[in-house]
Short mmCIF file of N, CA and C in Angstrom, two decimals:
data_model
loop_
_atom_site.label_atom_id
_atom_site.label_comp_id
_atom_site.label_asym_id
_atom_site.label_seq_id
_atom_site.Cartn_x
_atom_site.Cartn_y
_atom_site.Cartn_z
N MET G 809 0.89 -1.20 0.02
CA MET G 809 0.10 -0.08 0.07
C MET G 809 0.96 1.10 -0.03
N LYS G 810 0.59 2.11 -0.90
CA LYS G 810 1.21 3.25 -1.03
C LYS G 810 0.37 4.50 -0.36
N LEU G 811 0.87 5.35 0.54
CA LEU G 811 0.29 6.48 0.96
C LEU G 811 0.66 7.79 0.65
N ILE G 812 -0.07 8.42 -0.17
CA ILE G 812 0.48 9.67 -0.65
C ILE G 812 -0.28 10.94 -0.03
N GLY G 813 0.65 11.86 0.54
CA GLY G 813 -0.04 13.04 1.02
C GLY G 813 -0.41 14.07 0.24
N LEU G 814 -1.56 14.71 0.29
CA LEU G 814 -2.01 15.83 -0.38
C LEU G 814 -1.92 17.10 0.44
N ALA G 815 -0.95 18.02 0.17
CA ALA G 815 -0.89 19.19 1.00
C ALA G 815 -1.15 20.48 0.21
N GLY G 816 -1.27 21.86 0.90
CA GLY G 816 -1.70 22.84 0.32
C GLY G 816 -1.77 24.00 1.33
N GLY G 817 -1.50 25.09 1.04
CA GLY G 817 -1.87 26.27 2.05
C GLY G 817 -3.30 26.50 1.87
N ILE G 818 -3.58 27.58 2.84
CA ILE G 818 -5.13 27.82 2.76
C ILE G 818 -5.48 28.43 1.47
N ALA G 819 -6.69 28.17 1.06
CA ALA G 819 -7.30 28.56 -0.24
C ALA G 819 -6.41 28.36 -1.58
N SER G 820 -5.37 27.36 -1.54
CA SER G 820 -4.48 27.22 -2.62
C SER G 820 -5.35 26.19 -3.60
N GLY G 821 -6.24 25.50 -3.21
CA GLY G 821 -7.17 24.83 -4.33
C GLY G 821 -6.79 23.18 -4.06
N LYS G 822 -6.41 22.95 -2.83
CA LYS G 822 -6.20 21.57 -2.23
C LYS G 822 -7.55 20.76 -2.35
N THR G 823 -8.52 21.39 -1.92
CA THR G 823 -9.85 20.63 -1.81
C THR G 823 -10.45 20.45 -3.36
N MET G 824 -10.29 21.42 -4.15
CA MET G 824 -10.73 21.17 -5.61
C MET G 824 -9.95 20.10 -5.95
N ILE G 825 -8.74 19.98 -5.92
CA ILE G 825 -7.84 18.72 -6.37
C ILE G 825 -8.26 17.23 -5.60
N SER G 826 -8.49 17.36 -4.46
CA SER G 826 -8.94 16.30 -3.58
C SER G 826 -10.31 15.81 -4.15
N ASN G 827 -11.25 16.85 -4.51
CA ASN G 827 -12.47 16.33 -4.89
C ASN G 827 -12.46 15.80 -6.16
N TYR G 828 -11.57 16.28 -7.13
CA TYR G 828 -11.23 15.88 -8.51
C TYR G 828 -10.77 14.36 -8.52
N LEU G 829 -9.81 14.25 -7.58
CA LEU G 829 -9.26 13.01 -7.61
C LEU G 829 -10.31 11.86 -6.93
N THR G 830 -11.06 12.40 -6.23
CA THR G 830 -11.98 11.49 -5.56
C THR G 830 -13.04 11.00 -6.68
N GLY G 831 -13.33 12.05 -7.62
CA GLY G 831 -14.20 11.89 -8.73
C GLY G 831 -13.63 10.42 -9.67
N LEU G 832 -12.17 10.54 -9.81
CA LEU G 832 -11.54 9.84 -10.69
C LEU G 832 -11.40 8.23 -9.82
N GLY G 833 -11.93 8.37 -8.70
CA GLY G 833 -11.95 6.98 -8.10
C GLY G 833 -10.78 6.82 -6.90
N ALA G 834 -10.16 7.85 -6.69
CA ALA G 834 -9.01 7.94 -5.69
C ALA G 834 -9.77 7.80 -4.30
N PRO G 835 -9.27 6.74 -3.56
CA PRO G 835 -9.65 6.61 -2.22
C PRO G 835 -8.97 7.69 -1.30
N VAL G 836 -9.59 8.60 -0.92
CA VAL G 836 -9.25 9.78 -0.16
C VAL G 836 -9.78 9.93 1.33
N VAL G 837 -8.52 10.18 2.25
CA VAL G 837 -8.85 10.42 3.58
C VAL G 837 -8.59 11.87 3.77
N ASP G 838 -9.54 12.49 3.89
CA ASP G 838 -9.43 13.94 4.02
C ASP G 838 -9.59 14.72 5.38
N ALA G 839 -8.54 15.29 5.98
CA ALA G 839 -8.51 15.61 7.39
C ALA G 839 -9.49 16.81 7.48
N ASP G 840 -10.01 17.60 6.51
CA ASP G 840 -10.80 18.69 6.68
C ASP G 840 -12.34 18.09 6.77
N VAL G 841 -12.60 16.97 6.02
CA VAL G 841 -13.91 16.37 6.12
C VAL G 841 -14.04 15.83 7.74
N ILE G 842 -13.15 15.19 7.99
CA ILE G 842 -12.99 14.48 9.40
C ILE G 842 -13.36 15.60 10.40
N SER G 843 -12.60 16.82 10.35
CA SER G 843 -12.56 17.78 11.08
C SER G 843 -14.10 18.55 11.14
N ARG G 844 -14.83 18.44 10.23
CA ARG G 844 -16.22 18.78 10.08
C ARG G 844 -16.98 17.80 10.76
N LYS G 845 -16.81 16.49 10.70
CA LYS G 845 -17.59 15.40 11.10
C LYS G 845 -17.59 15.36 12.61
N ILE G 846 -16.24 15.53 12.98
CA ILE G 846 -16.20 15.53 14.78
C ILE G 846 -16.73 16.68 15.40
N THR G 847 -17.15 17.71 14.76
CA THR G 847 -17.27 18.96 15.27
C THR G 847 -18.87 19.44 15.09
N GLU G 848 -19.60 18.18 14.60
CA GLU G 848 -20.99 18.18 14.46
C GLU G 848 -21.77 18.56 15.63
N PRO G 849 -23.03 19.28 15.51
CA PRO G 849 -23.61 19.63 16.98
C PRO G 849 -23.78 18.42 17.93
N GLY G 850 -23.74 18.65 19.18
CA GLY G 850 -23.66 17.56 20.21
C GLY G 850 -22.52 16.84 20.36
N SER G 851 -21.45 16.88 19.59
CA SER G 851 -20.08 16.06 19.57
C SER G 851 -19.43 16.59 20.89
N PRO G 852 -18.75 15.41 21.50
CA PRO G 852 -17.82 15.88 22.62
C PRO G 852 -16.82 16.90 22.15
N VAL G 853 -16.24 16.78 20.89
CA VAL G 853 -15.21 17.67 20.35
C VAL G 853 -15.92 19.38 20.67
N LEU G 854 -17.27 19.26 19.92
CA LEU G 854 -17.80 20.58 20.01
C LEU G 854 -17.81 21.07 21.28
N ARG G 855 -18.31 20.30 22.30
CA ARG G 855 -18.69 20.91 23.82
C ARG G 855 -17.12 21.26 24.38
N ASP G 856 -16.04 20.53 24.03
CA ASP G 856 -14.78 20.97 24.36
C ASP G 856 -14.23 22.50 23.93
N ILE G 857 -14.82 22.51 22.73
CA ILE G 857 -14.38 23.84 21.94
C ILE G 857 -15.02 25.04 22.55
N ALA G 858 -16.38 24.63 23.01
CA ALA G 858 -17.31 25.76 23.61
C ALA G 858 -16.61 26.20 24.99
N GLU G 859 -16.27 25.00 25.86
CA GLU G 859 -15.70 25.28 27.01
C GLU G 859 -14.31 26.04 26.81
N ALA G 860 -13.59 25.82 25.98
CA ALA G 860 -12.32 26.39 25.75
C ALA G 860 -12.31 28.04 25.26
N PHE G 861 -13.38 28.17 24.37
CA PHE G 861 -13.56 29.18 23.77
C PHE G 861 -14.65 30.08 23.82
N GLY G 862 -15.66 29.42 24.66
CA GLY G 862 -16.84 30.45 24.88
C GLY G 862 -18.09 30.08 24.07
N GLU G 863 -19.18 29.93 24.50
CA GLU G 863 -20.65 29.62 23.89
C GLU G 863 -20.71 30.48 22.59
N GLU G 864 -20.04 31.83 22.32
CA GLU G 864 -20.28 32.56 21.12
C GLU G 864 -19.70 31.86 19.86
N CYS G 865 -18.85 30.70 20.09
CA CYS G 865 -18.38 29.89 19.27
C CYS G 865 -19.31 29.08 18.39
N LEU G 866 -20.59 28.83 19.00
CA LEU G 866 -21.73 28.10 18.66
C LEU G 866 -22.99 28.97 18.09
N ASP G 867 -23.61 28.75 17.15
CA ASP G 867 -25.02 29.32 16.84
C ASP G 867 -25.98 28.85 17.75
N GLU G 868 -27.31 29.36 17.33
CA GLU G 868 -28.34 29.14 18.13
C GLU G 868 -28.77 27.67 17.74
N LYS G 869 -28.31 26.89 16.98
CA LYS G 869 -28.61 25.32 16.63
C LYS G 869 -27.59 24.57 17.03
N GLY G 870 -26.56 25.24 17.77
CA GLY G 870 -25.54 24.37 18.30
C GLY G 870 -24.39 24.05 17.09
N HIS G 871 -24.59 24.66 15.97
CA HIS G 871 -23.32 24.52 15.01
C HIS G 871 -22.13 25.35 15.49
N LEU G 872 -20.90 24.81 15.02
CA LEU G 872 -19.72 25.51 15.24
C LEU G 872 -19.92 26.87 14.30
N ARG G 873 -19.56 27.97 14.83
CA ARG G 873 -19.18 29.28 13.88
C ARG G 873 -17.83 29.26 13.52
N ARG G 874 -17.72 28.73 12.50
CA ARG G 874 -16.13 28.46 11.99
C ARG G 874 -15.44 29.98 11.78
N LYS G 875 -16.16 30.90 11.24
CA LYS G 875 -15.60 32.08 10.99
C LYS G 875 -15.24 32.88 12.45
N GLU G 876 -16.04 32.72 13.46
CA GLU G 876 -15.85 33.46 14.60
C GLU G 876 -14.61 32.54 15.29
N LEU G 877 -14.44 31.50 15.20
CA LEU G 877 -13.51 30.60 15.75
C LEU G 877 -12.22 30.74 15.06
N GLY G 878 -12.35 30.99 13.73
CA GLY G 878 -11.17 31.50 12.77
C GLY G 878 -10.53 32.78 13.42
N ARG G 879 -11.24 33.60 13.43
CA ARG G 879 -10.91 35.16 13.82
C ARG G 879 -10.26 34.80 15.21
N ILE G 880 -10.78 34.12 16.19
CA ILE G 880 -9.98 33.93 17.54
C ILE G 880 -8.57 33.28 17.20
N ILE G 881 -8.62 32.23 16.61
CA ILE G 881 -7.29 31.28 16.58
C ILE G 881 -6.22 32.09 15.50
N PHE G 882 -6.74 32.49 14.55
CA PHE G 882 -5.64 33.11 13.64
C PHE G 882 -5.13 34.22 14.28
N GLY G 883 -5.54 35.00 15.15
CA GLY G 883 -5.01 36.24 15.81
C GLY G 883 -4.33 36.01 17.07
N ASP G 884 -4.13 34.73 17.48
CA ASP G 884 -3.58 34.48 18.76
C ASP G 884 -2.96 33.07 18.87
N PRO G 885 -1.66 32.88 18.68
CA PRO G 885 -1.08 31.64 18.46
C PRO G 885 -1.24 30.59 19.69
N GLU G 886 -1.43 31.13 20.95
CA GLU G 886 -1.90 30.34 22.14
C GLU G 886 -3.21 29.89 21.92
N SER G 887 -3.97 30.48 21.59
CA SER G 887 -5.46 30.03 21.12
C SER G 887 -5.33 28.90 20.04
N ARG G 888 -4.58 28.99 19.16
CA ARG G 888 -4.50 28.17 18.01
C ARG G 888 -3.95 26.74 18.66
N LEU G 889 -2.78 26.79 19.41
CA LEU G 889 -2.30 25.81 20.15
C LEU G 889 -3.41 24.94 20.90
N LYS G 890 -4.09 25.79 21.79
CA LYS G 890 -5.19 25.17 22.44
C LYS G 890 -6.32 24.36 21.58
N LEU G 891 -6.69 25.15 20.49
CA LEU G 891 -7.42 24.40 19.56
C LEU G 891 -6.92 22.97 18.85
N ASN G 892 -5.78 23.22 18.55
CA ASN G 892 -4.94 22.03 18.19
C ASN G 892 -4.80 20.78 19.19
N ARG G 893 -4.79 21.13 20.45
CA ARG G 893 -4.81 19.94 21.50
C ARG G 893 -6.14 19.35 21.54
N ILE G 894 -7.16 20.19 21.28
CA ILE G 894 -8.46 19.60 21.31
C ILE G 894 -8.79 18.59 20.01
N MET G 895 -8.28 19.24 18.99
CA MET G 895 -8.93 18.45 17.72
C MET G 895 -7.84 17.65 17.16
N HIS G 896 -6.51 17.70 17.27
CA HIS G 896 -5.44 16.86 16.51
C HIS G 896 -5.62 15.53 16.97
N PRO G 897 -5.71 15.15 18.22
CA PRO G 897 -5.74 13.77 18.63
C PRO G 897 -6.94 12.87 18.18
N ARG G 898 -8.21 13.66 18.21
CA ARG G 898 -9.40 13.02 17.56
C ARG G 898 -9.09 12.94 16.07
N ILE G 899 -8.64 14.04 15.41
CA ILE G 899 -8.60 13.82 13.81
C ILE G 899 -7.65 12.81 13.72
N SER G 900 -6.39 12.65 14.28
CA SER G 900 -5.30 11.62 13.99
C SER G 900 -6.25 10.14 14.17
N GLU G 901 -6.81 9.84 15.13
CA GLU G 901 -7.47 8.56 15.40
C GLU G 901 -8.40 8.32 14.29
N ARG G 902 -9.18 9.13 13.72
CA ARG G 902 -10.09 8.94 12.62
C ARG G 902 -9.33 8.81 11.31
N ILE G 903 -8.30 9.47 11.29
CA ILE G 903 -7.39 9.31 9.94
C ILE G 903 -6.97 7.94 9.92
N GLN G 904 -6.15 7.52 10.97
CA GLN G 904 -5.84 5.98 11.03
C GLN G 904 -6.90 4.90 10.85
N GLU G 905 -8.03 5.07 11.52
CA GLU G 905 -9.28 4.28 11.05
C GLU G 905 -9.56 4.30 9.49
N GLU G 906 -9.60 5.44 8.88
CA GLU G 906 -10.10 5.48 7.46
C GLU G 906 -8.85 4.81 6.72
N ILE G 907 -7.71 5.01 7.07
CA ILE G 907 -6.45 4.39 6.11
C ILE G 907 -6.61 3.03 6.31
N ARG G 908 -6.84 2.41 7.69
CA ARG G 908 -6.82 0.85 7.78
C ARG G 908 -8.22 0.46 6.92
N LYS G 909 -9.31 1.20 6.91
CA LYS G 909 -10.28 0.61 6.30
C LYS G 909 -10.05 0.57 4.76
N TYR G 910 -9.33 1.62 4.07
CA TYR G 910 -8.92 1.28 2.78
C TYR G 910 -7.84 0.19 2.68
N GLN G 911 -7.07 -0.03 3.72
CA GLN G 911 -5.92 -0.96 3.55
C GLN G 911 -6.54 -2.39 3.43
N ASP G 912 -7.66 -2.48 4.56
CA ASP G 912 -8.27 -3.72 4.55
C ASP G 912 -9.04 -3.97 3.17
N ALA G 913 -9.46 -3.09 2.58
CA ALA G 913 -10.09 -3.32 1.29
C ALA G 913 -9.45 -3.58 0.02
N GLY G 914 -7.93 -3.41 0.25
CA GLY G 914 -6.94 -3.84 -0.62
C GLY G 914 -6.60 -2.71 -1.44
N GLU G 915 -6.81 -1.61 -1.39
CA GLU G 915 -6.57 -0.49 -2.03
C GLU G 915 -4.92 -0.24 -2.11
N PRO G 916 -4.43 -0.31 -3.45
CA PRO G 916 -3.00 0.01 -3.55
C PRO G 916 -2.50 1.22 -3.24
N VAL G 917 -3.20 2.18 -3.46
CA VAL G 917 -2.86 3.68 -3.41
C VAL G 917 -3.74 4.64 -2.68
N ILE G 918 -3.32 5.17 -1.53
CA ILE G 918 -4.54 6.07 -0.84
C ILE G 918 -3.78 7.43 -0.76
N LEU G 919 -4.71 8.47 -1.06
CA LEU G 919 -4.47 9.79 -0.86
C LEU G 919 -4.75 10.13 0.60
N TYR G 920 -3.99 10.91 1.14
CA TYR G 920 -4.10 11.57 2.69
C TYR G 920 -4.14 13.20 2.35
N SER G 921 -5.25 13.79 2.57
CA SER G 921 -5.40 15.24 2.29
C SER G 921 -5.44 16.04 3.53
N ALA G 922 -4.35 16.81 3.74
CA ALA G 922 -4.44 17.46 5.22
C ALA G 922 -3.78 18.84 4.76
N PRO G 923 -4.53 19.88 5.38
CA PRO G 923 -3.88 21.39 5.09
C PRO G 923 -2.70 21.65 5.60
N LEU G 924 -2.39 20.91 6.84
CA LEU G 924 -1.08 21.18 7.61
C LEU G 924 -0.16 19.84 7.60
N LEU G 925 -0.34 19.21 6.62
CA LEU G 925 0.37 17.97 6.56
C LEU G 925 1.99 18.35 6.81
N LEU G 926 2.29 19.29 6.02
CA LEU G 926 3.84 19.72 6.15
C LEU G 926 4.38 20.05 7.38
N GLU G 927 3.52 21.00 8.05
CA GLU G 927 3.83 21.55 9.11
C GLU G 927 3.47 20.76 10.52
N GLY G 928 2.76 19.90 10.38
CA GLY G 928 2.29 19.02 11.61
C GLY G 928 3.09 17.72 11.60
N GLY G 929 4.11 17.52 10.73
CA GLY G 929 4.93 16.48 10.77
C GLY G 929 4.24 15.15 10.29
N SER G 930 3.20 15.34 9.42
CA SER G 930 2.63 14.00 9.01
C SER G 930 3.27 13.57 7.74
N LYS G 931 4.29 14.33 7.23
CA LYS G 931 5.12 13.92 6.19
C LYS G 931 5.61 12.56 6.32
N GLY G 932 6.06 12.29 7.49
CA GLY G 932 6.64 11.23 8.02
C GLY G 932 6.01 9.84 7.77
N ILE G 933 4.54 10.12 7.64
CA ILE G 933 3.92 8.78 7.78
C ILE G 933 3.51 8.55 6.17
N THR G 934 3.85 9.32 5.55
CA THR G 934 3.43 9.30 4.06
C THR G 934 4.69 8.63 2.95
N ASP G 935 4.44 8.09 1.80
CA ASP G 935 5.45 7.70 0.99
C ASP G 935 5.82 8.83 0.17
N GLU G 936 5.05 9.79 -0.13
CA GLU G 936 5.40 11.15 -0.74
C GLU G 936 4.41 11.97 -0.57
N VAL G 937 4.89 13.44 -1.04
CA VAL G 937 3.92 14.41 -0.65
C VAL G 937 3.66 15.23 -2.15
N TRP G 938 2.30 15.48 -2.44
CA TRP G 938 2.18 16.29 -3.56
C TRP G 938 1.59 17.64 -2.89
N LEU G 939 2.14 18.60 -3.35
CA LEU G 939 1.70 19.90 -2.94
C LEU G 939 0.87 20.84 -4.03
N VAL G 940 -0.08 21.34 -3.69
CA VAL G 940 -0.97 22.25 -4.53
C VAL G 940 -0.54 23.47 -4.22
N ALA G 941 0.34 24.10 -5.13
CA ALA G 941 1.04 25.36 -5.03
C ALA G 941 0.32 26.61 -5.82
N LEU G 942 0.19 27.63 -4.98
CA LEU G 942 -0.47 28.96 -5.48
C LEU G 942 0.34 29.99 -4.86
N ALA G 943 0.51 31.06 -5.72
CA ALA G 943 1.11 32.34 -5.36
C ALA G 943 0.30 32.80 -4.15
N PRO G 944 1.26 33.25 -3.19
CA PRO G 944 0.49 34.08 -2.01
C PRO G 944 -0.42 35.14 -2.10
N LYS G 945 -0.12 35.97 -3.11
CA LYS G 945 -1.08 37.05 -3.49
C LYS G 945 -2.53 36.56 -4.03
N GLU G 946 -2.25 35.61 -4.70
CA GLU G 946 -3.44 35.10 -5.26
C GLU G 946 -4.29 34.20 -4.09
N GLN G 947 -3.60 33.63 -3.19
CA GLN G 947 -4.14 32.91 -2.05
C GLN G 947 -4.91 33.81 -1.27
N ILE G 948 -4.31 35.12 -0.92
CA ILE G 948 -4.99 36.00 -0.19
C ILE G 948 -6.33 36.53 -0.82
N ARG G 949 -6.33 36.73 -2.36
CA ARG G 949 -7.26 37.13 -3.17
C ARG G 949 -8.43 36.12 -2.98
N ARG G 950 -8.08 34.89 -3.14
CA ARG G 950 -9.12 33.66 -3.01
C ARG G 950 -9.63 33.55 -1.72
N LEU G 951 -8.75 33.73 -0.54
CA LEU G 951 -9.35 33.66 0.86
C LEU G 951 -10.30 34.80 1.15
N MET G 952 -10.04 36.08 0.78
CA MET G 952 -10.99 37.09 1.04
C MET G 952 -12.28 36.78 0.16
N ALA G 953 -12.39 36.44 -1.00
CA ALA G 953 -13.58 36.08 -1.52
C ALA G 953 -14.41 34.94 -0.97
N ARG G 954 -13.49 33.85 -0.52
CA ARG G 954 -14.25 32.72 -0.13
C ARG G 954 -14.80 32.85 1.24
N ASP G 955 -14.09 33.57 2.11
CA ASP G 955 -14.64 33.80 3.52
C ASP G 955 -15.16 34.95 3.92
N GLY G 956 -15.15 36.00 2.99
CA GLY G 956 -15.74 37.39 3.08
C GLY G 956 -15.00 37.97 4.32
N ILE G 957 -13.68 37.94 4.29
CA ILE G 957 -12.86 38.65 5.27
C ILE G 957 -11.93 39.61 4.33
N ASP G 958 -11.45 40.49 5.29
CA ASP G 958 -10.53 41.62 4.70
C ASP G 958 -9.17 41.18 4.36
N GLU G 959 -8.37 41.91 3.63
CA GLU G 959 -6.95 41.77 3.32
C GLU G 959 -6.15 41.41 4.57
N GLU G 960 -6.20 42.14 5.45
CA GLU G 960 -5.40 42.26 6.72
C GLU G 960 -5.68 40.73 7.30
N GLU G 961 -6.81 40.51 7.46
CA GLU G 961 -7.36 39.50 7.93
C GLU G 961 -6.75 37.87 7.23
N ALA G 962 -6.98 37.97 5.85
CA ALA G 962 -6.50 37.04 5.12
C ALA G 962 -4.82 36.63 4.98
N ALA G 963 -4.46 37.89 5.13
CA ALA G 963 -2.99 37.86 5.25
C ALA G 963 -2.34 37.33 6.64
N ALA G 964 -3.11 37.57 7.57
CA ALA G 964 -2.78 37.03 9.01
C ALA G 964 -2.95 35.62 9.10
N ARG G 965 -4.04 34.98 8.30
CA ARG G 965 -4.29 33.49 8.17
C ARG G 965 -3.17 32.94 7.48
N LEU G 966 -2.73 33.72 6.40
CA LEU G 966 -1.68 32.96 5.58
C LEU G 966 -0.24 32.97 6.34
N ARG G 967 0.03 34.01 7.13
CA ARG G 967 1.17 34.01 8.09
C ARG G 967 1.17 33.01 9.05
N ALA G 968 0.01 32.57 9.37
CA ALA G 968 -0.14 31.64 10.47
C ALA G 968 0.41 30.21 10.15
N GLN G 969 0.61 29.90 8.73
CA GLN G 969 1.11 28.74 8.06
C GLN G 969 2.34 29.10 7.56
N SER G 970 3.15 27.82 7.38
CA SER G 970 4.44 27.86 6.81
C SER G 970 4.40 28.52 5.53
N SER G 971 5.52 29.16 4.87
CA SER G 971 5.67 29.74 3.74
C SER G 971 5.52 28.88 2.43
N LEU G 972 5.07 29.36 1.46
CA LEU G 972 4.93 28.45 0.12
C LEU G 972 6.55 27.90 -0.14
N ASP G 973 7.50 28.80 -0.07
CA ASP G 973 8.91 28.37 -0.14
C ASP G 973 9.30 27.21 0.84
N ASP G 974 8.85 27.22 2.02
CA ASP G 974 9.07 26.17 2.87
C ASP G 974 8.35 24.86 2.59
N LYS G 975 7.13 25.09 2.06
CA LYS G 975 6.50 23.92 1.58
C LYS G 975 6.90 23.23 0.44
N LEU G 976 7.42 23.94 -0.68
CA LEU G 976 7.92 23.48 -1.97
C LEU G 976 9.30 22.75 -1.49
N ALA G 977 9.99 23.10 -0.56
CA ALA G 977 11.45 22.48 -0.14
C ALA G 977 10.91 21.06 0.42
N LEU G 978 9.77 20.92 0.98
CA LEU G 978 9.43 19.50 1.49
C LEU G 978 8.73 18.66 0.60
N ALA G 979 8.11 19.23 -0.57
CA ALA G 979 7.17 18.34 -1.35
C ALA G 979 7.82 17.43 -2.30
N ASP G 980 7.45 16.37 -2.71
CA ASP G 980 7.87 15.61 -3.75
C ASP G 980 7.56 15.74 -4.98
N LYS G 981 6.29 16.26 -5.14
CA LYS G 981 5.66 16.31 -6.55
C LYS G 981 4.88 17.98 -6.41
N ILE G 982 4.79 18.63 -7.30
CA ILE G 982 4.04 19.92 -7.24
C ILE G 982 2.88 19.81 -8.23
N ILE G 983 1.77 20.34 -7.82
CA ILE G 983 0.70 20.52 -8.79
C ILE G 983 0.50 22.18 -8.85
N ASP G 984 1.01 22.79 -9.74
CA ASP G 984 0.76 24.12 -9.99
C ASP G 984 -0.47 24.67 -10.39
N ASN G 985 -1.03 25.36 -9.36
CA ASN G 985 -2.48 26.11 -9.51
C ASN G 985 -2.54 27.37 -9.70
N ASN G 986 -1.40 27.89 -10.28
CA ASN G 986 -1.22 29.34 -10.63
C ASN G 986 -1.95 29.53 -12.22
N ARG G 987 -2.39 28.67 -13.04
CA ARG G 987 -2.95 28.95 -14.19
C ARG G 987 -4.47 28.56 -14.07
N SER G 988 -4.93 27.73 -15.08
CA SER G 988 -6.23 27.43 -15.00
C SER G 988 -6.56 26.10 -14.04
N ARG G 989 -7.71 25.93 -13.65
CA ARG G 989 -8.11 24.83 -13.00
C ARG G 989 -8.00 23.69 -13.94
N GLU G 990 -8.13 23.75 -15.00
CA GLU G 990 -8.10 22.53 -15.99
C GLU G 990 -6.73 22.00 -16.09
N GLU G 991 -5.68 23.11 -16.01
CA GLU G 991 -4.34 22.69 -16.05
C GLU G 991 -3.88 22.13 -14.80
N ALA G 992 -4.38 22.48 -13.78
CA ALA G 992 -4.01 21.85 -12.32
C ALA G 992 -4.61 20.68 -12.15
N MET G 993 -5.79 20.26 -12.72
CA MET G 993 -6.51 19.05 -12.73
C MET G 993 -5.82 18.07 -13.50
N ALA G 994 -5.40 18.35 -14.88
CA ALA G 994 -4.52 17.69 -15.63
C ALA G 994 -3.25 17.00 -15.00
N GLN G 995 -2.42 17.93 -14.14
CA GLN G 995 -1.13 17.67 -13.53
C GLN G 995 -1.69 16.48 -12.56
N ALA G 996 -2.70 16.76 -11.67
CA ALA G 996 -3.30 15.86 -10.82
C ALA G 996 -3.59 14.53 -11.24
N LYS G 997 -4.31 14.52 -12.28
CA LYS G 997 -4.62 13.21 -13.09
C LYS G 997 -3.43 12.55 -13.42
N ALA G 998 -2.26 13.19 -14.07
CA ALA G 998 -1.08 12.48 -14.42
C ALA G 998 -0.31 11.88 -13.37
N LEU G 999 -0.31 12.60 -12.31
CA LEU G 999 0.17 12.10 -11.06
C LEU G 999 -0.53 10.98 -10.36
N TRP G 1000 -1.76 10.97 -10.57
CA TRP G 1000 -2.47 9.65 -9.96
C TRP G 1000 -2.32 8.50 -11.09
N GLU G 1001 -2.47 8.81 -12.24
CA GLU G 1001 -2.13 7.66 -12.98
C GLU G 1001 -0.78 7.12 -12.96
N GLU G 1002 0.22 8.07 -12.66
CA GLU G 1002 1.61 7.42 -12.47
C GLU G 1002 1.83 6.56 -11.23
N ALA G 1003 0.99 7.18 -10.22
CA ALA G 1003 1.21 6.49 -9.00
C ALA G 1003 0.46 5.25 -8.97
N CYS G 1004 -0.47 4.94 -9.78
CA CYS G 1004 -1.30 3.64 -9.96
C CYS G 1004 -0.77 2.92 -10.89
N GLY G 1005 0.38 3.29 -11.40
CA GLY G 1005 1.13 2.63 -12.59
C GLY G 1005 0.25 2.29 -13.84
N ARG G 1006 -0.15 3.38 -14.03
CA ARG G 1006 -1.00 3.36 -15.43
C ARG G 1006 -0.37 3.85 -16.68
#
């Protein structure tokens, strides 16, 4: 079994590539999807987040206010560490469960998609890492449009992650998302077919 890490900075297009490869039949373990599942209303993780950051992080129906929590953690490194201590052990446990599920099903190649794969030390568990790369200025522009935030907040969120240069130095393969979506997806398809020996 070959485990390939799919990484990318915030608003770089990693989710687009992950969804595209899922459509091609790739078994994908997605840390973002797992993160959303374990913070559904009534979950123990959501209770821990509310205790740590206050009930204002939840809406009237008990859903996580992600933008509100984002404003808190991206503005304060200590708060970010506190959230990581709540989330990461649970996410890691689910990731291992899903990887084992695909292993047991006999999948020869599995993709593990995680936004902080290179920062969080998960590179060590993968056989190689593919990085979805996008110029920082374009990341900021897309992040502002996606999350409805101003340039200052978008830039702060980008600074909270490692730089593109640092990521490029650690990646094994690059998916360049600075041109069209179609070109980026074509690169991803070629890498997937190569990994599968097609």
